[in-house]
Amino acid sequence: RAKQIPGSAFALFDPQLDRRASSMLQAEQLLDKAVRAREFQLVYQPKFHCGSRQLSGFEALVRWQRPDGQRISPADFIPAAERTGQILALGELIIDIALQQIRQWHQQGQVLPVAINVSPVQFTHPRFADRLLERLAQSGLPRGLLEIEITESAAMTELDEVLRQLEQLGAAGVPCAMDDFGTGQSSLTMLRKLPIRTLKLDRSMVEPLPRPEAAAIVEATCALGRSLNLEIVAEGVETEEQAAALERLGATHLQGYLLGRPLEPAAATALLQHRGEDRPRQTPAVH
Ligand code: C2E
Ligand code: MG
Ligand code: MG
Ligand code: MG
């Protein structure tokens, strides 16, 4: 079969490849339409302080809701959107939706931060930070309610440009977290170079806890984070054993299905309004 001879001219005539190429084109057109029709929503996954297990903020996660009701997960379209550059328009839409939600919560008197995920590709636009700050100013929100999470990736080609804009955002009160820490090739290099306030320990580091080797790595990472004055958010916490280990090992925040799944806006609003009530292991108020 032609498909099994990579690079060969036969590959050109492989009907399967052809189909794949045209389905990629279709996917691109579909995504274009979807951005124009604003078929995207954000769900909000809570984060909690270690120890007290009090709600500390939310992470906004995008969902593509097709008109036929089908929901497509970001893992299935963000990489494609990054390749085609459509992430720029989609990213703007995501920022719009997030700012609108943050404003609504702020008007209700809520002051917890919401983090949006930003693709390194979005920083290839030299005015990404300018535009984000412009929109933040227009929204009239105080500093500190919007944060960003960035995943180190192969897409991070123009490091100087990323750096410059992260500095600009940080100086304007929009702090950055390094997402998925513990995956990738050069995380320590990035840690040294990027102006970040938070490290998010990837789920793959959390999952094997409380096994001793895993615990040693997490403990060392937390110590490193502490000496760099960083917050450490553990992602993908699914069991009480993992949570207890993370609290012992020095994480500062917990996030994961154990404590809260990504929530529809209404459910996130309800959590904000009722926080502190009926929570297991709630610390008593100190008078
Ligand atoms: P991420 O930013 O590292 O987000 C964490 C992912 O893990 C989310 O998947 C979340 O739903 C899932 N998760 C949270 N807690 C648990 C847990 O306890 N167990 C397990 N198994 N999974 C958990 P999701 O929402 O499918 O997002 C996947 C990735 O897509 C995100 O990883 C992020 O890199 C990207 N993404 C999501 N939303 C956006 C966005 O608005 N913009 C951009 N550029 N990327 C986004
Ligand atoms: Mg994230
Ligand atoms: Mg992550
Ligand atoms: Mg990720």
Coordinates of C-alpha atoms and ligand atoms in Angstrom, one line a residue:
R1 CA 0.0 0.0 0.0
A2 CA 1.3 3.4 -0.9
K3 CA 0.6 4.7 2.6
Q4 CA 3.3 2.5 3.9
I5 CA 6.0 4.1 1.8
P6 CA 6.3 7.5 3.4
G7 CA 7.6 10.2 1.1
S8 CA 7.1 8.1 -2.0
A9 CA 5.3 9.4 -5.0
F10 CA 2.8 6.7 -4.5
A11 CA 1.6 8.5 -1.4
L12 CA 0.2 11.2 -3.7
F13 CA -2.2 8.7 -5.1
D14 CA -3.2 7.1 -1.8
P15 CA -7.0 7.7 -1.6
Q16 CA -6.8 7.6 2.1
L17 CA -4.3 10.4 2.3
D18 CA -6.4 12.3 -0.2
R19 CA -9.4 11.8 2.0
R20 CA -7.5 12.9 5.0
A21 CA -6.3 16.1 3.3
S22 CA -9.8 17.0 2.2
S23 CA -11.2 16.3 5.7
M24 CA -8.6 18.6 7.1
L25 CA -9.7 21.3 4.8
Q26 CA -13.3 20.6 5.8
A27 CA -12.4 20.8 9.5
E28 CA -10.7 24.1 8.8
Q29 CA -13.8 25.5 7.1
L30 CA -16.0 24.1 9.9
L31 CA -13.9 25.7 12.5
D32 CA -14.0 29.0 10.6
K33 CA -17.8 28.9 10.5
A34 CA -18.0 27.9 14.2
V35 CA -15.9 30.9 15.3
R36 CA -18.1 33.2 13.3
A37 CA -21.2 31.7 14.7
R38 CA -19.7 31.7 18.2
E39 CA -20.3 28.0 18.8
F40 CA -18.0 28.0 21.8
Q41 CA -18.6 28.1 25.5
L42 CA -16.4 28.1 28.5
V43 CA -16.7 25.8 31.5
Y44 CA -15.1 26.7 34.7
Q45 CA -13.1 24.3 36.8
P46 CA -12.5 25.4 40.4
K47 CA -9.1 25.6 42.2
F48 CA -8.8 25.3 45.9
H49 CA -6.2 26.3 48.6
C50 CA -4.3 23.5 50.0
G51 CA -5.1 22.8 53.6
S52 CA -8.3 24.9 54.0
R53 CA -9.7 23.5 50.7
Q54 CA -11.3 26.9 50.2
L55 CA -12.2 27.9 46.7
S56 CA -9.4 30.1 45.3
G57 CA -10.4 30.7 41.7
F58 CA -11.4 29.1 38.4
E59 CA -9.8 27.9 35.2
A60 CA -11.8 28.6 32.0
L61 CA -11.8 25.6 29.6
V62 CA -13.3 25.9 26.1
R63 CA -16.0 23.6 24.7
W64 CA -17.2 23.5 21.1
Q65 CA -20.9 23.0 21.1
R66 CA -22.0 22.0 17.6
P67 CA -25.5 23.0 16.5
D68 CA -26.5 19.3 16.4
G69 CA -25.7 19.2 20.1
Q70 CA -22.4 17.4 19.8
R71 CA -19.7 18.7 22.1
I72 CA -16.1 18.6 20.9
S73 CA -13.3 18.6 23.4
P74 CA -10.4 21.1 23.0
A75 CA -7.9 18.3 22.6
D76 CA -9.7 17.7 19.3
F77 CA -9.6 21.2 17.8
I78 CA -7.0 23.4 19.6
P79 CA -4.0 21.7 18.0
A80 CA -5.6 22.0 14.6
A81 CA -6.5 25.6 15.3
E82 CA -2.9 26.3 16.3
R83 CA -1.6 24.8 13.0
T84 CA -4.0 26.8 10.8
G85 CA -3.6 30.1 12.8
Q86 CA -7.4 30.0 13.6
I87 CA -6.4 30.0 17.3
L88 CA -6.0 33.8 16.9
A89 CA -9.6 34.4 16.2
L90 CA -10.8 31.7 18.5
G91 CA -8.5 33.0 21.3
E92 CA -10.1 36.4 20.9
L93 CA -13.6 34.9 21.2
I94 CA -12.5 33.0 24.3
I95 CA -11.2 36.2 25.9
D96 CA -14.5 37.9 25.1
I97 CA -16.5 35.2 26.7
A98 CA -14.3 35.0 29.8
L99 CA -14.3 38.8 30.3
Q100 CA -18.1 38.8 30.1
Q101 CA -18.3 36.1 32.7
I102 CA -15.8 37.7 35.0
R103 CA -17.7 41.0 34.8
Q104 CA -20.9 39.3 35.7
W105 CA -19.3 37.7 38.7
H106 CA -17.6 40.9 39.7
Q107 CA -20.9 42.7 39.6
Q108 CA -22.3 40.2 42.0
G109 CA -19.4 41.1 44.4
Q110 CA -17.2 38.1 43.6
V111 CA -13.5 38.7 43.5
L112 CA -11.9 35.4 42.7
P113 CA -9.5 35.2 39.7
V114 CA -10.3 33.3 36.5
A115 CA -7.5 31.9 34.4
I116 CA -7.8 31.5 30.6
N117 CA -5.6 29.1 28.7
V118 CA -3.6 30.9 26.0
S119 CA -1.7 29.2 23.3
P120 CA 1.9 30.2 22.6
V121 CA 0.7 30.7 19.0
Q122 CA -1.4 33.7 20.2
F123 CA 1.8 35.5 21.2
T124 CA 3.0 35.4 17.6
H125 CA 0.7 38.3 17.1
P126 CA 2.8 41.1 18.3
R127 CA -0.2 43.0 19.7
F128 CA -1.7 40.1 21.6
A129 CA -0.9 41.6 25.0
D130 CA -1.8 45.1 23.9
R131 CA -5.2 44.0 22.8
L132 CA -5.9 41.9 25.8
L133 CA -5.0 44.8 28.1
E134 CA -7.2 47.2 26.0
R135 CA -10.1 44.9 26.4
L136 CA -9.5 44.4 30.1
A137 CA -9.4 48.2 30.5
Q138 CA -12.7 48.5 28.5
S139 CA -14.3 46.0 30.8
G140 CA -13.6 48.2 33.8
L141 CA -12.5 45.2 35.8
P142 CA -9.9 45.7 38.6
R143 CA -6.5 44.1 38.4
G144 CA -6.0 40.5 39.4
L145 CA -9.3 39.0 38.2
L146 CA -7.8 37.7 35.0
E147 CA -4.9 35.3 34.8
I148 CA -3.4 33.3 32.0
E149 CA -2.1 29.8 31.7
I150 CA 0.4 29.0 29.0
T151 CA 1.6 25.6 27.9
E152 CA 5.2 25.3 26.9
S153 CA 5.2 23.6 23.5
A154 CA 6.9 23.2 20.3
A155 CA 4.8 26.1 19.2
M156 CA 6.9 28.3 21.4
T157 CA 9.2 29.3 18.7
E158 CA 9.5 33.0 19.1
L159 CA 10.5 32.9 22.7
D160 CA 11.6 36.6 22.9
E161 CA 8.2 37.7 21.7
V162 CA 6.5 35.5 24.2
L163 CA 8.7 36.8 26.9
R164 CA 8.2 40.5 26.1
Q165 CA 4.4 40.1 26.1
L166 CA 4.3 38.1 29.3
E167 CA 6.4 40.8 31.0
Q168 CA 4.0 43.4 29.7
L169 CA 1.0 41.4 31.0
G170 CA 2.6 40.7 34.3
A171 CA 3.4 44.4 34.8
A172 CA -0.2 45.3 34.1
G173 CA -1.5 42.9 36.7
V174 CA -2.2 39.8 34.5
P175 CA -0.1 37.0 36.0
C176 CA 0.9 33.9 34.1
A177 CA 1.0 30.3 35.1
M178 CA 3.1 27.7 33.4
D179 CA 0.7 24.9 32.6
D180 CA 1.4 21.1 32.4
F181 CA 4.8 21.5 34.2
G182 CA 6.6 18.2 34.3
T183 CA 5.9 17.4 30.6
G184 CA 8.0 18.6 27.7
Q185 CA 11.7 18.8 27.2
S186 CA 12.9 22.1 28.6
S187 CA 10.6 23.0 31.4
L188 CA 13.5 24.1 33.7
T189 CA 14.8 26.4 31.0
M190 CA 11.4 27.9 30.5
L191 CA 11.0 28.3 34.3
R192 CA 14.2 30.3 34.4
K193 CA 13.2 32.5 31.4
L194 CA 9.5 33.2 31.7
P195 CA 8.1 35.7 34.1
I196 CA 5.5 33.4 35.8
R197 CA 3.8 33.4 39.1
T198 CA 2.5 29.9 39.2
L199 CA 3.5 26.4 38.2
K200 CA 0.8 23.9 37.4
L201 CA 2.0 20.4 38.1
D202 CA 0.8 18.2 35.3
R203 CA -1.6 15.4 36.1
S204 CA 1.0 12.8 35.1
M205 CA 3.1 14.0 38.1
V206 CA 0.1 13.8 40.4
E207 CA -1.4 10.5 39.2
P208 CA 1.3 8.2 40.7
L209 CA 1.1 9.8 44.1
P210 CA 1.6 8.8 46.9
R211 CA 4.2 6.4 45.6
P212 CA 7.6 7.4 47.0
E213 CA 9.4 8.1 43.7
A214 CA 6.6 10.3 42.5
A215 CA 6.4 12.0 45.9
A216 CA 10.2 12.8 45.8
I217 CA 9.8 14.5 42.4
V218 CA 6.8 16.5 43.5
E219 CA 8.4 17.5 46.8
A220 CA 11.6 18.7 45.0
T221 CA 9.4 20.6 42.5
C222 CA 7.5 22.3 45.2
A223 CA 10.7 23.2 47.0
L224 CA 12.0 24.7 43.7
G225 CA 8.8 26.6 43.3
R226 CA 8.9 27.9 46.8
S227 CA 12.5 29.2 46.4
L228 CA 11.4 31.0 43.2
N229 CA 8.3 32.4 45.1
L230 CA 5.9 30.6 42.9
E231 CA 2.5 29.2 43.6
I232 CA 2.2 25.5 42.9
V233 CA -1.2 24.2 41.6
A234 CA -1.5 20.5 41.4
E235 CA -3.7 19.5 38.4
G236 CA -5.8 16.3 37.9
V237 CA -6.2 15.5 41.6
E238 CA -8.6 12.6 41.7
T239 CA -8.1 10.9 45.0
E240 CA -8.0 11.9 48.6
E241 CA -4.6 10.1 48.9
Q242 CA -3.2 12.3 46.2
A243 CA -4.6 15.4 47.8
A244 CA -3.2 14.5 51.2
A245 CA 0.2 13.8 49.7
L246 CA 0.2 17.1 47.8
E247 CA -0.6 19.0 50.9
R248 CA 2.2 17.3 52.8
L249 CA 4.7 17.8 49.9
G250 CA 4.2 21.5 49.6
A251 CA 1.7 22.3 46.8
T252 CA -0.3 25.5 47.4
H253 CA -3.4 24.8 45.4
L254 CA -5.4 21.7 44.3
Q255 CA -7.5 21.2 41.2
G256 CA -9.1 18.0 39.9
Y257 CA -12.2 15.9 39.8
L258 CA -11.9 15.0 43.5
L259 CA -12.7 18.6 44.5
G260 CA -14.5 19.9 41.4
R261 CA -15.1 19.1 37.8
P262 CA -15.3 21.8 35.1
L263 CA -18.7 23.5 35.6
E264 CA -21.3 25.2 33.4
P265 CA -21.4 28.9 34.1
A266 CA -24.6 28.6 36.2
A267 CA -23.1 25.9 38.3
A268 CA -19.9 27.8 38.8
T269 CA -21.9 30.9 39.9
A270 CA -23.8 28.7 42.4
L271 CA -20.5 27.4 43.8
L272 CA -19.2 31.0 44.1
Q273 CA -22.3 32.1 45.9
H274 CA -22.4 29.1 48.3
R275 CA -18.8 28.7 48.9
G276 CA -17.9 27.8 52.4
E277 CA -21.3 26.2 53.0
D278 CA -21.5 22.5 53.4
R279 CA -18.0 21.8 52.3
P280 CA -16.3 18.8 53.8
R281 CA -13.1 19.7 55.8
Q282 CA -14.1 23.3 55.9
T283 CA -11.9 25.2 58.4
P284 CA -14.0 26.9 61.1
A285 CA -14.1 30.7 60.9
V286 CA -11.5 32.2 63.3
H287 CA -12.8 35.1 65.4
Ligands
C2E1 P1 -5.2 22.0 30.7 O1 -5.2 23.5 30.6 O2 -4.0 21.4 31.3 O3 -6.5 21.6 31.4 C1 -6.7 20.5 32.2 C2 -7.5 19.4 31.5 O4 -7.6 18.3 32.4 C3 -8.9 19.8 31.2 O5 -9.3 19.1 30.0 C4 -9.7 19.4 32.4 O6 -11.1 19.2 32.1 C5 -9.0 18.1 32.7 N1 -9.1 17.7 34.1 C6 -9.3 18.5 35.1 N2 -9.2 17.7 36.3 C7 -9.0 16.5 35.9 C8 -9.0 15.2 36.7 O7 -9.0 15.2 37.9 N3 -8.7 14.1 36.0 C9 -8.7 14.1 34.6 N4 -8.5 13.0 34.0 N5 -8.7 15.2 33.9 C10 -8.9 16.4 34.5 P2 -10.0 19.8 28.8 O8 -11.0 20.8 29.2 O9 -10.4 18.7 27.8 O10 -8.8 20.6 28.1 C11 -7.6 20.0 27.6 C12 -6.6 21.0 27.2 O11 -7.0 21.8 26.1 C13 -6.2 22.0 28.3 O12 -5.3 21.4 29.2 C14 -5.6 23.1 27.5 O13 -4.3 22.8 27.2 C15 -6.4 23.1 26.3 N6 -7.5 24.1 26.4 C16 -8.7 24.1 27.0 N7 -9.3 25.2 26.9 C17 -8.5 26.0 26.2 C18 -8.7 27.4 25.7 O14 -9.7 28.1 26.0 N8 -7.6 27.9 25.0 C19 -6.5 27.1 24.7 N9 -5.6 27.7 23.9 N10 -6.4 25.9 25.1 C20 -7.4 25.3 25.8
MG2 MG -4.7 25.0 31.9
MG3 MG -2.5 21.4 32.5
MG4 MG -2.9 20.8 28.9

